Amino acid sequence: MPHRRSSLAGLLFVSVLVYGCAQSSPTPPASPTLSVMGATATPIVSASPAPSSTATTTATAAPSGGLPNFSHVWVLVLENASFGVLAHGATDPYYRSLIARYGLAANYFAVSHPSEPNYLALFSGSTQGVADDGTHDIAAPNLADQLQSHGKTWHVYEQGYPGGCYAGSSASGASEGFGVSGGYARKHDPAISFNDIRTNPSECANITSLTAFDPAAADYELIVPNTCNDMHSCSEATADAFLASFVPHIVSSPAFANSALFITTDEGSGANQVSTLVISPLVKAGFSSSVRHDHYSLLRTIEDAWGLGCLGQSCSANDMSEFFGS
């Protein structure tokens, strides 16, 4: 949670000021601080919180002092790989080159099992009571609502998505110029599960295949490879080849300046620790953070950077501002 400072004259005012997120969740118990390369942050407890289908957007909060006002944010989600699979894998040289060049969240966790609840958490600050990979129609606030209410645009690129507000559970698809051919899965497409998007043609038009990917098409872009390129049904080497063909389209774009690409994994095995990359020209090369984060932290980082307020469990999550410090 961002700290506020005030002069002595404003002390009385500050003493009654309640940060917007406090309205959505109780104050978590105090936890020990962790220090990362000279930066101290307070970690959150990553145990899965009780899901809620009534998460609400709080009043707008000022951007975190440690976060830039990003020009663009991209979130790319891979599948089913625990931390060591990618961070130390022998068959993913491109992924490891990104670690060396940018930043690694080395103590980052998914929030649930199986896949779908994690995607919902990233997009709405809650698993929305979902504990499977089924078809769910959800009436709840989400990141798209936050962005639009603050004058920002969004786009979801789902490789293999048929378009036309398609709400089926799966579809076959082509490579669309990146990686290999594979299928589309609705369980990996959080936006289509929200009623205010799925039932509104102008809203669900923001969900497309990867064919016409444009890194500057929207302020926020969620990118989900098909079920082969994301490692769900194919190897980590296949995912690495996809990243090698796709990521340069972002990092070589003028849109990359003052922006950030986050590459995470929906879930892992065991303790559910996953590897998450923070790719930005604003990140010190080779920076590795041991601060504990999870999917709610990633959402909170976006919300704080743009002053969007917060949704559900992101209100009690820490952000990832240590990556963008001096």
CSV table of C-alpha atoms in Angstrom, one decimal:
chain,number,residue,atom,x,y,z
A,1,MET,CA,0.0,0.0,0.0
A,2,PRO,CA,1.4,3.4,-0.9
A,3,HIS,CA,2.4,5.6,2.0
A,4,ARG,CA,1.3,9.2,2.2
A,5,ARG,CA,3.3,12.0,3.7
A,6,SER,CA,2.1,15.3,4.9
A,7,SER,CA,3.2,18.4,6.7
A,8,LEU,CA,2.5,18.8,10.4
A,9,ALA,CA,-0.2,21.2,9.5
A,10,GLY,CA,-2.0,18.5,7.6
A,11,LEU,CA,-1.6,15.8,10.2
A,12,LEU,CA,-5.2,15.9,11.5
A,13,PHE,CA,-6.5,15.5,7.9
A,14,VAL,CA,-4.2,12.6,7.2
A,15,SER,CA,-5.1,10.9,10.4
A,16,VAL,CA,-8.7,10.4,9.1
A,17,LEU,CA,-7.8,9.8,5.5
A,18,VAL,CA,-8.7,6.2,4.5
A,19,TYR,CA,-7.0,4.8,1.4
A,20,GLY,CA,-9.6,3.8,-1.2
A,21,CYS,CA,-8.7,0.1,-1.1
A,22,ALA,CA,-9.4,-0.1,2.6
A,23,GLN,CA,-13.1,-0.1,1.8
A,24,SER,CA,-12.8,-3.3,-0.1
A,25,SER,CA,-10.8,-5.5,2.3
A,26,PRO,CA,-9.7,-5.5,6.0
A,27,THR,CA,-6.2,-4.4,6.9
A,28,PRO,CA,-4.0,-7.5,6.6
A,29,PRO,CA,-2.0,-8.5,9.6
A,30,ALA,CA,1.5,-7.1,9.8
A,31,SER,CA,4.2,-9.2,8.0
A,32,PRO,CA,8.0,-9.0,7.9
A,33,THR,CA,9.7,-6.8,5.4
A,34,LEU,CA,12.0,-8.1,2.7
A,35,SER,CA,14.9,-6.1,1.3
A,36,VAL,CA,15.8,-6.4,-2.4
A,37,MET,CA,18.9,-4.7,-3.7
A,38,GLY,CA,18.5,-1.9,-1.2
A,39,ALA,CA,14.7,-1.5,-1.6
A,40,THR,CA,12.5,-2.6,1.2
A,41,ALA,CA,8.9,-3.8,0.6
A,42,THR,CA,6.3,-5.5,2.7
A,43,PRO,CA,5.2,-8.8,1.3
A,44,ILE,CA,1.7,-10.2,1.4
A,45,VAL,CA,0.6,-13.6,2.4
A,46,SER,CA,0.0,-15.5,-0.8
A,47,ALA,CA,-2.5,-18.1,0.5
A,48,SER,CA,-5.6,-18.1,-1.7
A,49,PRO,CA,-8.2,-15.7,-0.2
A,50,ALA,CA,-11.8,-16.5,0.1
A,51,PRO,CA,-13.2,-15.8,-3.4
A,52,SER,CA,-15.8,-13.2,-3.9
A,53,SER,CA,-18.2,-12.5,-6.8
A,54,THR,CA,-19.0,-9.0,-5.5
A,55,ALA,CA,-15.7,-7.3,-5.8
A,56,THR,CA,-16.1,-3.5,-6.4
A,57,THR,CA,-13.9,-0.8,-7.7
A,58,THR,CA,-12.8,1.6,-5.0
A,59,ALA,CA,-12.4,5.3,-5.2
A,60,THR,CA,-9.5,6.3,-7.5
A,61,ALA,CA,-6.2,6.3,-5.7
A,62,ALA,CA,-3.2,8.4,-6.7
A,63,PRO,CA,-0.5,6.5,-8.7
A,64,SER,CA,2.2,4.8,-6.5
A,65,GLY,CA,5.2,7.0,-6.0
A,66,GLY,CA,7.4,4.1,-7.0
A,67,LEU,CA,5.6,3.3,-10.3
A,68,PRO,CA,5.8,5.1,-13.6
A,69,ASN,CA,2.7,6.3,-15.5
A,70,PHE,CA,3.2,3.6,-18.1
A,71,SER,CA,2.4,4.5,-21.7
A,72,HIS,CA,1.4,0.9,-22.4
A,73,VAL,CA,1.1,-2.3,-20.4
A,74,TRP,CA,1.1,-5.8,-21.9
A,75,VAL,CA,0.5,-9.0,-19.9
A,76,LEU,CA,1.3,-12.3,-21.6
A,77,VAL,CA,0.2,-15.5,-19.8
A,78,LEU,CA,1.8,-18.9,-20.3
A,79,GLU,CA,0.6,-22.2,-18.9
A,80,ASN,CA,1.4,-24.8,-16.2
A,81,ALA,CA,5.0,-24.2,-15.4
A,82,SER,CA,6.6,-24.0,-12.0
A,83,PHE,CA,9.3,-21.5,-11.3
A,84,GLY,CA,12.3,-23.6,-12.1
A,85,VAL,CA,10.9,-24.9,-15.4
A,86,LEU,CA,11.4,-21.6,-17.1
A,87,ALA,CA,13.8,-19.7,-14.9
A,88,HIS,CA,16.4,-22.5,-15.1
A,89,GLY,CA,15.3,-24.5,-18.1
A,90,ALA,CA,17.8,-25.9,-20.5
A,91,THR,CA,15.4,-25.7,-23.5
A,92,ASP,CA,14.3,-22.0,-23.2
A,93,PRO,CA,17.4,-19.9,-24.1
A,94,TYR,CA,15.3,-16.9,-25.2
A,95,TYR,CA,13.3,-16.8,-21.9
A,96,ARG,CA,16.6,-16.9,-20.0
A,97,SER,CA,18.0,-14.1,-22.2
A,98,LEU,CA,15.0,-11.9,-21.1
A,99,ILE,CA,15.9,-12.6,-17.5
A,100,ALA,CA,19.4,-11.4,-18.0
A,101,ARG,CA,18.3,-8.3,-19.9
A,102,TYR,CA,15.3,-7.3,-17.8
A,103,GLY,CA,13.8,-8.3,-14.4
A,104,LEU,CA,12.7,-11.5,-12.7
A,105,ALA,CA,10.1,-11.8,-9.9
A,106,ALA,CA,11.8,-14.7,-8.2
A,107,ASN,CA,9.2,-15.1,-5.4
A,108,TYR,CA,5.9,-14.9,-7.3
A,109,PHE,CA,2.9,-17.2,-6.9
A,110,ALA,CA,-0.3,-18.1,-8.7
A,111,VAL,CA,-3.4,-17.9,-6.5
A,112,SER,CA,-5.4,-21.0,-7.2
A,113,HIS,CA,-5.8,-24.2,-9.3
A,114,PRO,CA,-6.7,-25.0,-12.0
A,115,SER,CA,-6.1,-22.5,-14.8
A,116,GLU,CA,-9.3,-20.4,-15.1
A,117,PRO,CA,-9.4,-18.9,-11.5
A,118,ASN,CA,-5.9,-17.5,-12.1
A,119,TYR,CA,-6.9,-15.7,-15.3
A,120,LEU,CA,-10.0,-14.3,-13.5
A,121,ALA,CA,-7.8,-13.1,-10.7
A,122,LEU,CA,-5.5,-11.3,-13.1
A,123,PHE,CA,-8.4,-9.6,-14.8
A,124,SER,CA,-10.8,-8.9,-11.9
A,125,GLY,CA,-9.0,-9.2,-8.5
A,126,SER,CA,-11.0,-12.3,-7.6
A,127,THR,CA,-11.4,-15.9,-8.6
A,128,GLN,CA,-15.1,-15.1,-8.6
A,129,GLY,CA,-15.8,-18.3,-6.8
A,130,VAL,CA,-14.6,-20.4,-9.8
A,131,ALA,CA,-12.7,-23.5,-8.8
A,132,ASP,CA,-12.7,-25.3,-12.2
A,133,ASP,CA,-12.1,-24.8,-15.9
A,134,GLY,CA,-15.8,-24.6,-16.9
A,135,THR,CA,-17.9,-22.1,-18.7
A,136,HIS,CA,-18.9,-19.3,-16.3
A,137,ASP,CA,-21.0,-16.1,-17.0
A,138,ILE,CA,-19.9,-13.6,-14.4
A,139,ALA,CA,-21.6,-10.3,-13.3
A,140,ALA,CA,-18.7,-8.4,-11.6
A,141,PRO,CA,-16.4,-5.4,-12.1
A,142,ASN,CA,-13.2,-6.1,-14.0
A,143,LEU,CA,-10.1,-4.4,-15.3
A,144,ALA,CA,-11.8,-3.4,-18.5
A,145,ASP,CA,-14.3,-1.4,-16.5
A,146,GLN,CA,-11.6,0.3,-14.5
A,147,LEU,CA,-9.7,1.2,-17.6
A,148,GLN,CA,-12.6,2.6,-19.5
A,149,SER,CA,-13.9,4.6,-16.6
A,150,HIS,CA,-10.5,6.3,-16.5
A,151,GLY,CA,-10.3,7.0,-20.2
A,152,LYS,CA,-8.0,4.2,-21.1
A,153,THR,CA,-8.3,1.5,-23.8
A,154,TRP,CA,-7.9,-2.3,-23.6
A,155,HIS,CA,-7.5,-5.2,-26.0
A,156,VAL,CA,-7.3,-8.9,-25.5
A,157,TYR,CA,-5.3,-11.0,-28.0
A,158,GLU,CA,-6.3,-14.7,-27.9
A,159,GLN,CA,-4.4,-16.7,-30.4
A,160,GLY,CA,-6.9,-18.9,-32.3
A,161,TYR,CA,-9.9,-16.9,-31.2
A,162,PRO,CA,-12.7,-17.1,-33.9
A,163,GLY,CA,-13.9,-13.6,-33.3
A,164,GLY,CA,-17.5,-12.3,-33.5
A,165,CYS,CA,-18.1,-12.5,-29.7
A,166,TYR,CA,-17.5,-16.2,-29.8
A,167,ALA,CA,-18.4,-17.7,-26.4
A,168,GLY,CA,-17.8,-21.4,-27.0
A,169,SER,CA,-15.5,-23.4,-24.8
A,170,SER,CA,-12.8,-24.1,-27.4
A,171,ALA,CA,-11.9,-23.7,-31.0
A,172,SER,CA,-9.1,-24.9,-33.3
A,173,GLY,CA,-6.8,-22.2,-34.7
A,174,ALA,CA,-3.7,-21.4,-36.8
A,175,SER,CA,-0.4,-20.0,-35.7
A,176,GLU,CA,-1.3,-16.6,-37.0
A,177,GLY,CA,2.3,-15.9,-37.7
A,178,PHE,CA,3.7,-16.7,-34.3
A,179,GLY,CA,4.9,-20.1,-33.1
A,180,VAL,CA,2.9,-23.2,-34.1
A,181,SER,CA,-0.8,-24.0,-34.6
A,182,GLY,CA,-2.9,-24.7,-31.6
A,183,GLY,CA,-6.3,-24.3,-30.1
A,184,TYR,CA,-8.2,-21.5,-28.3
A,185,ALA,CA,-9.6,-22.2,-24.9
A,186,ARG,CA,-12.3,-20.0,-23.2
A,187,LYS,CA,-10.9,-20.9,-19.8
A,188,HIS,CA,-7.8,-18.9,-20.8
A,189,ASP,CA,-9.8,-15.9,-21.9
A,190,PRO,CA,-11.0,-14.1,-18.8
A,191,ALA,CA,-12.7,-11.2,-20.6
A,192,ILE,CA,-15.3,-13.3,-22.3
A,193,SER,CA,-16.6,-14.6,-19.0
A,194,PHE,CA,-17.8,-11.2,-17.9
A,195,ASN,CA,-21.4,-10.4,-18.9
A,196,ASP,CA,-20.8,-6.7,-19.6
A,197,ILE,CA,-18.2,-7.7,-22.2
A,198,ARG,CA,-19.6,-10.9,-23.7
A,199,THR,CA,-23.1,-9.5,-24.2
A,200,ASN,CA,-22.1,-6.2,-25.7
A,201,PRO,CA,-20.8,-6.4,-29.3
A,202,SER,CA,-18.8,-3.2,-29.0
A,203,GLU,CA,-17.0,-4.5,-25.9
A,204,CYS,CA,-16.3,-8.0,-27.0
A,205,ALA,CA,-14.9,-6.6,-30.3
A,206,ASN,CA,-11.9,-5.8,-28.1
A,207,ILE,CA,-11.2,-9.6,-28.0
A,208,THR,CA,-9.5,-10.8,-31.2
A,209,SER,CA,-7.1,-13.3,-32.5
A,210,LEU,CA,-3.4,-12.6,-32.7
A,211,THR,CA,-3.4,-12.1,-36.5
A,212,ALA,CA,-3.4,-8.3,-36.5
A,213,PHE,CA,-1.4,-7.8,-33.3
A,214,ASP,CA,-0.5,-4.2,-32.7
A,215,PRO,CA,1.6,-3.2,-29.6
A,216,ALA,CA,0.1,0.3,-29.7
A,217,ALA,CA,-3.5,-0.7,-30.3
A,218,ALA,CA,-4.5,-0.1,-26.7
A,219,ASP,CA,-3.1,1.2,-23.4
A,220,TYR,CA,-3.5,-2.3,-21.8
A,221,GLU,CA,-3.2,-5.5,-23.8
A,222,LEU,CA,-3.6,-9.1,-22.5
A,223,ILE,CA,-1.9,-11.7,-24.7
A,224,VAL,CA,-2.7,-15.4,-24.5
A,225,PRO,CA,-0.9,-17.8,-26.9
A,226,ASN,CA,-2.8,-20.9,-28.2
A,227,THR,CA,-2.8,-24.1,-26.2
A,228,CYS,CA,0.4,-25.3,-27.8
A,229,ASN,CA,2.5,-22.1,-27.7
A,230,ASP,CA,1.5,-21.5,-24.1
A,231,MET,CA,2.9,-24.9,-22.9
A,232,HIS,CA,-0.5,-26.3,-22.0
A,233,SER,CA,-0.2,-29.0,-24.6
A,234,CYS,CA,3.3,-28.6,-25.9
A,235,SER,CA,6.8,-28.3,-24.5
A,236,GLU,CA,8.6,-25.4,-22.9
A,237,ALA,CA,10.9,-25.3,-26.0
A,238,THR,CA,7.7,-24.6,-28.1
A,239,ALA,CA,6.8,-21.8,-25.8
A,240,ASP,CA,10.3,-20.4,-25.9
A,241,ALA,CA,10.2,-20.4,-29.8
A,242,PHE,CA,6.9,-18.5,-29.6
A,243,LEU,CA,8.3,-15.9,-27.3
A,244,ALA,CA,11.3,-15.5,-29.6
A,245,SER,CA,9.1,-14.8,-32.5
A,246,PHE,CA,6.6,-12.6,-30.7
A,247,VAL,CA,8.3,-10.5,-28.0
A,248,PRO,CA,10.5,-8.6,-30.4
A,249,HIS,CA,7.4,-7.1,-31.9
A,250,ILE,CA,6.9,-5.4,-28.6
A,251,VAL,CA,10.4,-4.5,-27.4
A,252,SER,CA,11.4,-3.1,-30.8
A,253,SER,CA,8.3,-1.0,-31.1
A,254,PRO,CA,8.2,2.8,-30.3
A,255,ALA,CA,5.4,1.9,-27.9
A,256,PHE,CA,7.9,0.1,-25.6
A,257,ALA,CA,9.3,3.3,-24.4
A,258,ASN,CA,8.1,4.1,-20.8
A,259,SER,CA,6.0,0.9,-20.9
A,260,ALA,CA,6.1,-2.6,-19.4
A,261,LEU,CA,5.6,-6.2,-20.6
A,262,PHE,CA,4.8,-8.8,-17.9
A,263,ILE,CA,5.2,-12.4,-18.8
A,264,THR,CA,3.7,-14.8,-16.2
A,265,THR,CA,2.4,-18.3,-15.9
A,266,ASP,CA,-1.1,-19.1,-14.8
A,267,GLU,CA,-0.2,-21.8,-12.3
A,268,GLY,CA,2.5,-24.2,-11.2
A,269,SER,CA,2.8,-27.4,-9.2
A,270,GLY,CA,3.6,-27.8,-5.5
A,271,ALA,CA,3.6,-24.5,-3.7
A,272,ASN,CA,2.3,-22.8,-6.9
A,273,GLN,CA,5.4,-20.7,-7.4
A,274,VAL,CA,5.7,-19.5,-11.0
A,275,SER,CA,8.2,-17.4,-12.9
A,276,THR,CA,7.3,-13.8,-13.9
A,277,LEU,CA,9.3,-11.5,-16.0
A,278,VAL,CA,9.2,-7.7,-15.8
A,279,ILE,CA,10.3,-6.4,-19.2
A,280,SER,CA,10.7,-2.7,-19.5
A,281,PRO,CA,13.4,-0.1,-20.5
A,282,LEU,CA,12.8,1.2,-17.0
A,283,VAL,CA,14.0,-2.0,-15.3
A,284,LYS,CA,17.7,-2.4,-14.4
A,285,ALA,CA,19.2,-5.2,-16.4
A,286,GLY,CA,19.4,-8.5,-14.5
A,287,PHE,CA,17.3,-7.2,-11.5
A,288,SER,CA,15.9,-10.0,-9.4
A,289,SER,CA,13.3,-9.4,-6.7
A,290,SER,CA,12.8,-11.8,-3.7
A,291,VAL,CA,9.8,-9.8,-2.5
A,292,ARG,CA,6.7,-12.1,-2.4
A,293,HIS,CA,4.2,-11.3,-5.1
A,294,ASP,CA,1.2,-13.0,-6.7
A,295,HIS,CA,-1.3,-12.4,-9.5
A,296,TYR,CA,-3.1,-9.8,-7.4
A,297,SER,CA,0.2,-7.9,-7.1
A,298,LEU,CA,0.5,-7.7,-10.8
A,299,LEU,CA,-3.0,-6.4,-11.1
A,300,ARG,CA,-2.3,-3.9,-8.3
A,301,THR,CA,0.8,-2.7,-10.1
A,302,ILE,CA,-1.3,-1.8,-13.2
A,303,GLU,CA,-4.0,-0.2,-11.0
A,304,ASP,CA,-1.6,1.9,-9.0
A,305,ALA,CA,0.5,3.0,-12.0
A,306,TRP,CA,-2.6,4.4,-13.6
A,307,GLY,CA,-4.6,5.5,-10.5
A,308,LEU,CA,-7.4,3.1,-11.2
A,309,GLY,CA,-8.4,2.3,-7.7
A,310,CYS,CA,-8.4,-1.4,-6.9
A,311,LEU,CA,-10.5,-4.6,-7.3
A,312,GLY,CA,-11.2,-7.3,-4.8
A,313,GLN,CA,-8.1,-9.0,-3.5
A,314,SER,CA,-5.8,-6.6,-5.3
A,315,CYS,CA,-6.7,-4.0,-2.7
A,316,SER,CA,-4.7,-5.9,0.0
A,317,ALA,CA,-1.9,-6.9,-2.4
A,318,ASN,CA,1.5,-5.2,-2.7
A,319,ASP,CA,2.6,-3.8,-6.0
A,320,MET,CA,5.8,-4.5,-7.9
A,321,SER,CA,7.3,-1.0,-7.7
A,322,GLU,CA,10.8,-2.3,-6.6
A,323,PHE,CA,11.4,-3.1,-10.3
A,324,PHE,CA,11.1,0.6,-11.3
A,325,GLY,CA,13.1,2.2,-8.5
A,326,SER,CA,16.3,4.1,-9.1
